[in-house]
Amino acid sequence: MRIKVRDALAAESPLGGITVSGWVRTRRDAKGFSFVEINDGSCLRNLQAVVDHAVPGAEALGTVLTGASVSVDGELVPSPAKGQRWELRVSAFRLVGEADATFPLQKKGHTAEFLRTIPHLRARTNRIASSLRLRSRLAMAVHEFFQARGFAYVHTPVITVSDCEGAGELFRVTTLDPAAPPKSPDGSVDWAADFFARQAFLTVSGQLEAETLACALGDVYTFGPTFRAENSQTSRHASEFWMIEPEMAFCDLAGDMDCAESLVKHLVRAALECCPEELEFFNAYVDKGLLERLRLVADRPFTRITYGEAVDLLLASGRPFEHPVKWGENLQSEHERWLTEERFGGPVTVCDYPAAAKPFYMRQNDDDRTVAAMDVLVPGVGEIVGGSQREERPERLEAAMRAHGLDLEAYRWYLDLRRYGTVPHAGFGLGFERLLMFVTGEGNIRDVTAYPRTPGHA
RNA sequence: UGCCUGGUAGCUCAGCGGUAGAGCAGGUGACUGUUAAUCACUUGGUCGCAGGUUCGAUCCCUGCCCAGGCAGCCA
């Protein structure tokens, strides 16, 4: 009976007649027998198989190098040596697939840069496999969080026809021949001849559609792929990433911030509880202060300040920032870093940003110069959540849309939400990969994504 | 896209205006309930690409390509 390494290592008593299948991490030869470390991806740790050279199939051991796949029968017994509680005393050894000396992964540590050159093989490393296991576990934790609170999981379209959702450059979706697109009489491309009879793009956010569903189901969330065609060359931007976007009817900015904080904490706690070995690994090899930071985040309330207070603190800091701090200007990365890493040493939720710097749909505050927006900033990564209370007053929303130069006709459906039974509502977007960066301590979004898509790389 | 740094063996790196080095990986042998095993020996390179300076360039200069970091845009 095949058993996963994870279950074998968790055994309470010896197990006979089991089969373990996986990939060889390393082989050590002794007189008359060999140690073969087998990893099957079910957990971080390997199972040490002890293969007597007289056992059936052991003659293949000579070609068993790091990377080979094997399947072994045997008996799980207490290990007489230090280093592991259990080991597998092998009764039959089978080499399933050889890996010759050109296998690029070694027993030694590799740089993240090198691993990115072999995306199809790097998941066989402790580092990438751990991040993918965490990713899987935390994806489920997202659903646990919202389902326990009565949110409906909704699927908003990946293909959108709004060409200005306000969150950046879009990827075009078309079936037209790029070399010879149909033309209108005026020489421009005739998009009416395209597949959707108009221009179409990949979504940059499901927010606007989620708002319509929240105004029917109450509390909803999306969790799916998001696409941005910005030429962002940084360690924390990807062209394709996953975003979690809750949208809550009858909710204000305070409730929005509460939800975001609870969600981040829930995910951090889930990681601490479900993936302790992975986190120990990241703490040891990727980010020395990781565990301490995560425990603090799980226990302590996030600091909550307004944009205006943030500006005052930054001005009073006496720091010679490269970008001067000025009310009305966006907070720069260096400012966010100072707030989270130096001033408060933990997550900071900043709210009430200047209206001029924010999109049309955010609710205008009574001071007439700020909007009910909020960002959650965390040490090391920066912004992982961006959200707001939405403008539910039809006249205010229309005015804001005009001020942003939007075509009101194209957003008639969005305005209808305010025309028919409008309600205060709020939501936010949480970048899933950015959360994973925060939880793993990885400094590059490419290392928490199996197949990262970034400008120039797909 | 801008600025900065880098590109030398399969990997991680050292080196230097005078013809190429280490550790690990691979191979051979020894030893050993081993733990990134150990020890000895050993295979392995157009020094990113193209020009230029020079008696001579991996080294200096220019351009290009690639990677990383930082910044902007954001999640």
Coordinates of C-alpha atoms (C1' of nucleotides) in Angstrom, one line a residue:
Chain A
M1 CA 0.0 0.0 0.0
R2 CA 1.4 3.3 -1.0
I3 CA 1.8 5.9 1.8
K4 CA 2.8 9.5 1.5
V5 CA 6.0 10.6 3.2
R6 CA 4.1 13.1 5.2
D7 CA 1.9 10.3 6.7
A8 CA 4.8 7.9 7.2
L9 CA 6.8 10.5 9.2
A10 CA 3.7 11.2 11.3
A11 CA 3.3 7.5 12.1
E12 CA 2.6 6.5 15.8
S13 CA 3.9 3.0 15.4
P14 CA 6.0 0.9 13.0
L15 CA 4.2 0.1 9.7
G16 CA 4.9 -3.0 7.7
G17 CA 4.2 -3.7 4.0
I18 CA 4.2 -0.1 2.8
T19 CA 5.3 1.5 -0.5
V20 CA 6.9 4.9 -0.8
S21 CA 7.2 6.6 -4.1
G22 CA 9.0 9.8 -4.8
W23 CA 12.2 11.5 -6.0
V24 CA 15.6 11.0 -4.7
R25 CA 17.2 14.0 -3.0
T26 CA 20.5 12.4 -2.1
R27 CA 22.1 9.0 -1.8
R28 CA 24.8 8.1 0.7
D29 CA 26.6 4.7 0.4
A30 CA 27.8 2.6 3.3
K31 CA 29.3 -0.8 3.4
G32 CA 26.7 -3.2 2.2
F33 CA 23.8 -0.7 2.0
S34 CA 22.9 2.8 1.0
F35 CA 20.8 5.6 2.4
V36 CA 18.4 7.1 -0.1
E37 CA 16.5 10.3 0.9
I38 CA 13.1 10.2 -0.8
N39 CA 10.9 13.3 -1.1
D40 CA 7.4 12.9 -2.6
G41 CA 6.3 16.5 -2.3
S42 CA 3.7 15.7 0.4
C43 CA 5.8 17.6 2.9
L44 CA 9.1 19.4 3.4
R45 CA 10.9 16.5 4.9
N46 CA 12.4 13.4 3.2
L47 CA 12.0 9.8 4.3
Q48 CA 15.3 8.0 4.7
A49 CA 15.2 4.7 3.0
V50 CA 17.8 2.1 4.0
V51 CA 18.6 -0.2 1.1
D52 CA 20.6 -3.3 1.7
H53 CA 22.6 -4.1 -1.4
A54 CA 21.3 -7.6 -1.3
V55 CA 17.7 -6.5 -1.7
P56 CA 15.8 -7.1 -5.1
G57 CA 16.4 -4.1 -7.3
A58 CA 19.4 -2.7 -5.3
E59 CA 21.7 -3.3 -8.3
A60 CA 20.2 -0.2 -9.8
L61 CA 21.5 1.9 -7.0
G62 CA 24.6 2.8 -8.9
T63 CA 22.6 5.0 -11.3
V64 CA 20.3 6.5 -8.6
L65 CA 21.4 10.1 -8.5
T66 CA 19.7 13.2 -7.2
G67 CA 16.5 13.7 -9.1
A68 CA 15.7 10.0 -10.0
S69 CA 12.2 8.7 -9.3
V70 CA 12.0 5.5 -7.2
S71 CA 9.3 3.4 -5.7
V72 CA 10.3 1.2 -2.7
D73 CA 8.6 -1.4 -0.6
G74 CA 9.5 -1.9 3.0
E75 CA 8.8 -1.5 6.6
L76 CA 8.7 1.8 8.6
V77 CA 10.9 1.3 11.6
P78 CA 12.3 3.6 14.3
S79 CA 15.6 5.0 13.2
P80 CA 18.6 3.9 15.3
A81 CA 20.5 7.0 14.4
K82 CA 20.0 10.7 15.1
G83 CA 18.3 13.0 12.6
Q84 CA 15.0 11.3 12.1
R85 CA 12.5 9.4 14.1
W86 CA 11.4 6.9 11.4
E87 CA 13.2 5.3 8.5
L88 CA 12.2 2.8 5.8
R89 CA 13.9 -0.6 5.9
V90 CA 13.6 -1.5 2.2
S91 CA 12.7 -5.0 1.1
A92 CA 12.4 -4.2 -2.7
F93 CA 13.8 -1.3 -4.6
R94 CA 12.6 0.0 -7.9
L95 CA 14.2 2.7 -10.0
V96 CA 11.3 4.3 -11.9
G97 CA 13.0 7.0 -13.8
E98 CA 16.7 7.8 -14.0
A99 CA 18.1 11.3 -13.7
D100 CA 21.6 11.6 -15.0
A101 CA 24.3 14.0 -14.0
T102 CA 22.8 16.8 -16.1
F103 CA 19.9 17.1 -13.6
P104 CA 20.4 20.8 -12.7
L105 CA 19.3 20.6 -9.1
Q106 CA 21.9 19.6 -6.5
K107 CA 22.0 18.9 -2.9
K108 CA 23.4 22.4 -2.2
G109 CA 21.3 25.5 -2.1
H110 CA 20.6 27.3 -5.3
T111 CA 19.9 31.0 -5.9
A112 CA 16.4 32.0 -6.7
E113 CA 17.7 33.5 -9.9
F114 CA 19.0 30.2 -11.1
L115 CA 15.8 28.4 -10.1
R116 CA 13.8 30.8 -12.2
T117 CA 15.6 29.6 -15.3
I118 CA 14.2 26.1 -14.7
P119 CA 10.6 26.7 -13.8
H120 CA 9.6 23.2 -14.8
L121 CA 12.1 21.6 -12.3
R122 CA 12.3 24.1 -9.5
A123 CA 9.2 22.9 -7.8
R124 CA 11.3 19.9 -6.8
T125 CA 13.3 22.2 -4.4
N126 CA 12.4 22.7 -0.8
R127 CA 12.0 26.4 -1.4
I128 CA 9.5 26.4 -4.2
A129 CA 7.6 23.3 -3.1
S130 CA 7.2 24.9 0.3
S131 CA 5.9 28.1 -1.2
L132 CA 3.5 26.1 -3.4
R133 CA 2.2 24.1 -0.4
L134 CA 1.6 27.3 1.5
R135 CA -0.1 28.7 -1.5
S136 CA -2.5 25.8 -1.7
R137 CA -3.2 25.9 2.0
L138 CA -3.8 29.6 2.1
A139 CA -6.1 29.5 -0.9
M140 CA -8.3 27.2 1.1
A141 CA -8.0 29.4 4.1
V142 CA -9.3 32.3 2.1
H143 CA -12.5 30.3 1.4
E144 CA -12.7 29.2 5.0
F145 CA -12.6 32.8 6.2
F146 CA -15.3 34.1 3.9
Q147 CA -17.5 31.0 4.0
A148 CA -17.5 31.1 7.8
R149 CA -18.8 34.7 7.6
G150 CA -21.6 34.0 5.2
F151 CA -20.0 35.5 2.1
A152 CA -20.9 34.1 -1.3
Y153 CA -18.0 33.1 -3.6
V154 CA -18.8 34.8 -6.9
H155 CA -17.1 34.6 -10.3
T156 CA -16.8 37.8 -12.1
P157 CA -15.8 37.8 -15.8
V158 CA -12.2 37.4 -16.8
I159 CA -13.0 39.0 -20.2
T160 CA -14.3 42.5 -19.8
V161 CA -15.4 45.2 -22.1
S162 CA -14.8 48.2 -19.9
D163 CA -11.7 49.8 -21.3
C164 CA -11.1 51.9 -18.2
E165 CA -11.7 50.1 -15.0
G166 CA -9.3 52.5 -13.5
A167 CA -6.7 50.1 -12.4
G168 CA -4.2 50.3 -15.2
E169 CA -3.3 49.0 -18.6
L170 CA -5.3 46.1 -20.0
F171 CA -4.4 43.2 -22.2
R172 CA -6.5 43.1 -25.3
V173 CA -8.6 40.0 -26.2
T174 CA -9.2 39.8 -30.0
T175 CA -9.6 37.2 -32.7
L176 CA -8.8 39.8 -35.5
D177 CA -5.8 39.2 -37.7
P178 CA -3.1 41.5 -36.3
A179 CA -1.5 41.8 -39.7
A180 CA -4.7 42.9 -41.5
P181 CA -7.5 43.9 -39.1
P182 CA -10.8 45.1 -40.7
K183 CA -10.9 48.8 -41.0
S184 CA -13.6 51.4 -40.6
P185 CA -14.0 54.0 -43.3
D186 CA -11.9 56.4 -41.3
G187 CA -9.0 54.0 -41.3
S188 CA -9.3 52.9 -37.7
V189 CA -9.7 49.3 -36.6
D190 CA -13.3 48.2 -36.9
W191 CA -13.8 46.6 -33.5
A192 CA -17.5 45.9 -34.4
A193 CA -16.1 43.1 -36.5
D194 CA -14.2 41.5 -33.6
F195 CA -15.4 38.5 -31.7
F196 CA -17.4 40.3 -29.1
A197 CA -18.5 43.0 -31.6
R198 CA -16.5 45.5 -29.6
Q199 CA -13.2 45.9 -27.9
A200 CA -12.5 43.4 -25.1
F201 CA -9.8 43.0 -22.5
L202 CA -8.7 40.8 -19.7
T203 CA -10.0 42.0 -16.3
V204 CA -7.8 44.2 -14.1
S205 CA -10.4 43.9 -11.2
G206 CA -13.7 42.2 -10.7
Q207 CA -14.8 45.0 -8.3
L208 CA -17.4 46.8 -10.3
E209 CA -19.2 43.5 -11.1
A210 CA -18.7 42.3 -7.6
E211 CA -20.5 45.5 -6.4
T212 CA -23.6 44.5 -8.4
L213 CA -23.6 41.0 -6.8
A214 CA -23.0 42.4 -3.3
C215 CA -26.1 44.5 -3.8
A216 CA -28.0 41.3 -4.3
L217 CA -26.3 38.7 -2.1
G218 CA -25.1 41.0 0.6
D219 CA -21.5 39.9 1.1
V220 CA -19.5 38.4 -1.7
Y221 CA -15.9 37.7 -2.6
T222 CA -14.0 36.9 -5.8
F223 CA -10.8 35.0 -5.9
G224 CA -9.3 34.6 -9.3
P225 CA -6.8 35.6 -11.8
T226 CA -6.2 39.3 -12.6
F227 CA -4.2 40.8 -15.5
R228 CA -2.3 44.0 -15.7
A229 CA -0.4 45.1 -18.8
E230 CA 1.8 47.6 -17.0
N231 CA 5.5 47.4 -17.7
S232 CA 6.3 47.1 -14.1
Q233 CA 9.8 45.9 -13.5
T234 CA 9.8 45.2 -9.8
S235 CA 10.0 42.3 -7.4
R236 CA 6.4 42.7 -6.4
H237 CA 4.5 43.0 -9.7
A238 CA 3.3 40.3 -12.0
S239 CA 1.3 40.6 -15.2
E240 CA -1.0 37.8 -14.1
F241 CA -1.7 37.4 -10.4
W242 CA -4.5 36.3 -8.2
M243 CA -6.6 38.7 -6.2
I244 CA -9.1 38.3 -3.5
E245 CA -11.9 40.9 -3.7
P246 CA -14.6 41.0 -1.0
E247 CA -17.5 43.4 -1.5
M248 CA -19.9 44.1 1.4
A249 CA -23.3 45.7 1.3
F250 CA -24.2 47.9 4.3
C251 CA -20.6 48.3 5.2
D252 CA -18.5 51.4 5.7
L253 CA -14.8 52.1 5.7
A254 CA -14.3 51.0 9.3
G255 CA -16.0 47.7 8.5
D256 CA -13.9 47.3 5.4
M257 CA -10.7 47.8 7.4
D258 CA -11.9 45.4 10.0
C259 CA -12.5 42.8 7.4
A260 CA -9.1 43.3 5.7
E261 CA -7.3 43.0 9.0
S262 CA -9.2 39.9 10.1
L263 CA -8.5 38.3 6.7
V264 CA -4.8 39.0 6.8
K265 CA -4.6 37.7 10.4
H266 CA -6.6 34.6 9.6
L267 CA -4.2 33.8 6.7
V268 CA -1.2 34.3 8.8
R269 CA -2.6 32.1 11.6
A270 CA -3.5 29.5 9.1
A271 CA 0.0 29.4 7.8
L272 CA 1.4 29.2 11.4
E273 CA -0.9 26.4 12.3
C274 CA -0.9 24.3 9.1
C275 CA 2.6 24.8 7.6
P276 CA 5.0 25.1 10.6
E277 CA 7.7 23.1 8.9
E278 CA 7.6 25.3 5.8
L279 CA 7.7 28.4 7.9
E280 CA 10.6 27.1 9.9
F281 CA 12.3 26.5 6.5
F282 CA 11.7 30.0 5.3
N283 CA 12.7 31.4 8.7
A284 CA 16.0 29.5 8.5
Y285 CA 17.0 30.0 4.8
V286 CA 15.0 33.0 3.4
D287 CA 14.2 35.5 6.1
K288 CA 15.6 35.2 9.6
G289 CA 13.0 37.3 11.3
L290 CA 10.0 35.7 9.6
L291 CA 8.4 33.7 12.4
E292 CA 8.8 36.4 15.0
R293 CA 7.1 38.9 12.6
L294 CA 4.3 36.6 11.7
R295 CA 3.5 35.8 15.4
L296 CA 3.4 39.5 16.1
V297 CA 1.0 40.1 13.2
A298 CA -1.2 37.3 14.3
D299 CA -1.6 38.7 17.8
R300 CA -1.4 42.5 17.6
P301 CA -4.0 44.9 16.2
F302 CA -2.8 46.7 13.1
T303 CA -1.9 50.3 13.5
R304 CA -4.6 52.4 11.9
I305 CA -3.9 56.0 10.9
T306 CA -5.2 58.5 8.4
Y307 CA -3.2 59.6 5.4
G308 CA -3.0 63.1 7.0
E309 CA -1.6 61.6 10.2
A310 CA 0.9 59.6 8.1
V311 CA 2.0 62.7 6.4
D312 CA 2.5 64.5 9.7
L313 CA 4.5 61.6 11.1
L314 CA 6.7 61.5 8.0
L315 CA 7.3 65.2 8.1
A316 CA 8.1 65.0 11.8
S317 CA 10.5 62.0 11.3
G318 CA 13.3 64.3 10.2
R319 CA 14.2 61.7 7.6
P320 CA 15.8 63.0 4.4
F321 CA 13.5 61.2 2.0
E322 CA 14.3 61.1 -1.6
H323 CA 10.8 62.1 -2.5
P324 CA 9.6 65.0 -0.4
V325 CA 6.5 64.4 1.8
K326 CA 3.7 66.7 0.9
W327 CA 0.0 66.5 1.6
G328 CA -1.8 65.5 -1.7
E329 CA 1.1 63.5 -3.0
N330 CA 1.0 59.7 -3.1
L331 CA 2.9 58.0 -0.3
Q332 CA 6.1 56.6 -1.9
S333 CA 7.6 53.2 -1.2
E334 CA 10.2 54.7 1.0
H335 CA 7.5 56.4 3.0
E336 CA 5.5 53.2 3.4
R337 CA 8.6 51.4 4.4
W338 CA 9.4 53.9 7.1
L339 CA 5.9 53.6 8.5
T340 CA 5.7 49.8 8.6
E341 CA 9.3 48.9 9.2
E342 CA 10.6 51.7 11.4
R343 CA 7.9 53.7 12.9
F344 CA 5.4 51.0 13.8
G345 CA 7.3 47.7 13.1
G346 CA 4.2 45.9 11.7
P347 CA 1.2 46.3 9.5
V348 CA -0.3 49.7 9.1
T349 CA -3.7 50.5 7.7
V350 CA -3.7 54.0 6.2
C351 CA -7.1 55.6 5.3
D352 CA -8.7 58.8 4.0
Y353 CA -6.5 59.5 1.1
P354 CA -6.6 62.7 -1.0
A355 CA -9.4 62.4 -3.5
A356 CA -7.3 63.6 -6.4
A357 CA -5.0 60.6 -6.2
K358 CA -7.8 58.0 -6.2
P359 CA -10.3 56.5 -8.6
F360 CA -13.8 57.8 -9.3
Y361 CA -15.8 55.2 -7.3
M362 CA -14.4 55.9 -3.9
R363 CA -16.8 57.6 -1.4
Q364 CA -16.1 61.3 -0.9
N365 CA -15.5 62.3 2.7
D366 CA -17.2 65.3 4.3
D367 CA -14.1 67.3 4.2
D368 CA -14.4 67.4 0.4
R369 CA -10.8 66.7 -0.2
T370 CA -10.3 63.1 0.9
V371 CA -12.0 59.8 0.1
A372 CA -12.9 56.8 2.2
A373 CA -10.0 54.7 0.8
M374 CA -7.6 52.5 2.7
D375 CA -4.4 50.6 2.1
V376 CA -2.9 47.9 4.3
L377 CA 0.9 48.2 4.3
V378 CA 3.2 45.5 5.6
P379 CA 6.9 45.4 6.3
G380 CA 9.0 44.0 3.4
V381 CA 6.2 43.9 0.8
G382 CA 4.4 47.3 1.1
E383 CA 0.9 47.5 -0.1
I384 CA -1.0 44.2 0.1
V385 CA -4.5 45.5 0.4
G386 CA -6.1 48.4 -1.4
G387 CA -9.8 49.2 -0.8
S388 CA -12.5 51.7 -0.1
Q389 CA -16.0 52.5 0.7
R390 CA -17.8 53.0 -2.6
E391 CA -19.6 56.2 -3.4
E392 CA -23.3 55.2 -3.1
R393 CA -24.8 58.7 -3.7
P394 CA -25.8 58.9 -7.3
E395 CA -25.2 62.7 -7.8
R396 CA -21.8 62.5 -6.1
L397 CA -20.8 59.5 -8.2
E398 CA -21.9 61.1 -11.5
A399 CA -20.0 64.2 -10.7
A400 CA -16.9 62.2 -9.9
M401 CA -17.2 60.2 -13.1
R402 CA -17.5 63.4 -15.1
A403 CA -14.5 64.8 -13.3
H404 CA -12.6 61.7 -14.4
G405 CA -13.7 62.1 -17.9
L406 CA -15.7 58.8 -18.1
D407 CA -18.5 58.0 -20.5
L408 CA -21.6 57.9 -18.3
E409 CA -23.5 55.9 -20.8
A410 CA -20.9 53.0 -20.6
Y411 CA -21.4 52.9 -16.9
R412 CA -25.2 53.2 -16.8
W413 CA -25.4 49.8 -15.2
Y414 CA -23.0 50.9 -12.5
L415 CA -25.0 54.0 -11.9
D416 CA -28.2 51.9 -11.7
L417 CA -26.9 50.4 -8.5
R418 CA -27.2 53.9 -7.0
R419 CA -30.5 54.5 -8.7
Y420 CA -32.3 51.5 -7.4
G421 CA -32.0 50.7 -3.8
T422 CA -28.5 52.1 -3.2
V423 CA -26.7 51.1 -0.1
P424 CA -23.4 52.0 1.6
H425 CA -21.0 49.3 0.6
A426 CA -17.3 48.7 0.7
G427 CA -14.6 46.3 -0.4
F428 CA -11.0 45.8 -1.1
G429 CA -8.5 43.8 -3.1
L430 CA -5.9 41.6 -1.5
G431 CA -3.0 40.6 -3.7
F432 CA -2.7 36.9 -3.1
E433 CA 1.0 36.6 -4.2
R434 CA 1.9 39.6 -2.1
L435 CA 0.3 38.0 0.9
L436 CA 2.4 34.9 0.1
M437 CA 5.5 37.0 -0.1
F438 CA 4.7 38.4 3.3
V439 CA 4.0 34.9 4.8
T440 CA 7.1 33.2 3.3
G441 CA 9.5 36.1 3.5
E442 CA 10.2 35.7 -0.2
G443 CA 11.4 39.0 -1.6
N444 CA 10.3 38.3 -5.2
I445 CA 6.8 37.6 -6.5
R446 CA 8.3 35.3 -9.1
D447 CA 9.2 32.8 -6.3
V448 CA 5.7 32.4 -4.9
T449 CA 4.2 31.8 -8.4
A450 CA 4.8 28.5 -10.2
Y451 CA 4.9 30.1 -13.6
P452 CA 5.3 33.8 -13.2
R453 CA 4.2 36.1 -16.0
T454 CA 6.0 39.4 -16.1
P455 CA 6.8 41.8 -18.9
G456 CA 8.9 40.0 -21.5
H457 CA 8.3 36.6 -19.8
A458 CA 5.5 34.2 -20.4
Chain B
rU1 C1' 10.7 53.1 -18.8
rG2 C1' 14.9 55.5 -15.8
rC3 C1' 19.1 54.8 -12.4
rC4 C1' 22.6 51.2 -10.2
rU5 C1' 25.2 46.4 -10.1
rG6 C1' 26.5 42.1 -12.4
rG7 C1' 27.4 38.0 -16.6
rU8 C1' 34.2 33.3 -15.5
rA9 C1' 33.2 25.1 -15.2
rG10 C1' 26.5 21.9 -14.5
rC11 C1' 25.8 25.2 -9.6
rU12 C1' 28.1 29.0 -6.0
rC13 C1' 32.1 32.2 -6.6
rA14 C1' 37.5 34.0 -6.6
rG15 C1' 40.9 36.1 -10.0
rC16 C1' 43.8 39.2 -13.4
rG17 C1' 46.7 43.9 -19.2
rG18 C1' 50.9 38.3 -20.1
rU19 C1' 47.5 32.6 -22.3
rA20 C1' 42.2 29.8 -16.3
rG21 C1' 41.3 28.8 -10.3
rA22 C1' 38.5 26.9 -5.7
rG23 C1' 34.2 24.5 -3.4
rC24 C1' 30.1 21.5 -4.6
rA25 C1' 28.0 18.3 -8.6
rG26 C1' 29.9 14.1 -12.1
rG27 C1' 33.8 9.9 -12.5
rU28 C1' 37.4 6.3 -10.1
rG29 C1' 39.1 4.3 -5.5
rA30 C1' 39.1 4.0 0.0
rC31 C1' 36.3 4.3 4.4
rU32 C1' 32.0 4.6 7.0
rG33 C1' 24.4 3.8 10.6
rU34 C1' 25.2 7.9 7.1
rU35 C1' 22.6 13.1 7.7
rA36 C1' 24.8 19.1 2.5
rA37 C1' 28.8 12.0 5.0
rU38 C1' 34.4 12.0 4.9
rC39 C1' 39.3 11.2 2.4
rA40 C1' 42.5 10.7 -2.1
rC41 C1' 42.7 11.2 -7.3
rU42 C1' 40.1 12.9 -11.6
rU43 C1' 36.8 14.8 -16.1
rG44 C1' 35.0 19.6 -17.2
rG45 C1' 35.7 26.5 -19.8
rU46 C1' 35.2 30.1 -27.1
rC47 C1' 35.8 34.1 -19.2
rG48 C1' 27.5 36.8 -22.3
rC49 C1' 27.7 38.7 -27.8
rA50 C1' 30.0 42.2 -31.3
rG51 C1' 33.3 45.9 -32.2
rG52 C1' 37.5 49.1 -30.5
rU53 C1' 42.4 50.4 -27.7
rU54 C1' 47.0 47.4 -27.1
rC55 C1' 52.7 43.8 -29.0
rG56 C1' 49.0 41.1 -26.2
rA57 C1' 42.1 41.8 -23.6
rU58 C1' 38.5 37.4 -19.5
rC59 C1' 40.5 42.2 -17.4
rC60 C1' 40.3 48.8 -20.3
rC61 C1' 36.5 51.5 -23.7
rU62 C1' 31.7 51.5 -26.8
rG63 C1' 27.3 49.2 -28.3
rC64 C1' 23.9 45.1 -27.8
rC65 C1' 21.7 40.9 -25.1
rC66 C1' 20.5 38.8 -20.4
rA67 C1' 19.9 38.8 -15.0
rG68 C1' 19.3 41.2 -10.3
rG69 C1' 18.4 45.6 -7.2
rC70 C1' 16.0 50.4 -6.6
rA71 C1' 12.2 53.9 -8.5
rG72 C1' 7.4 54.9 -11.0
rC73 C1' 2.4 52.4 -11.9
rC74 C1' -0.4 49.0 -8.3
rA75 C1' -2.4 44.3 -5.6

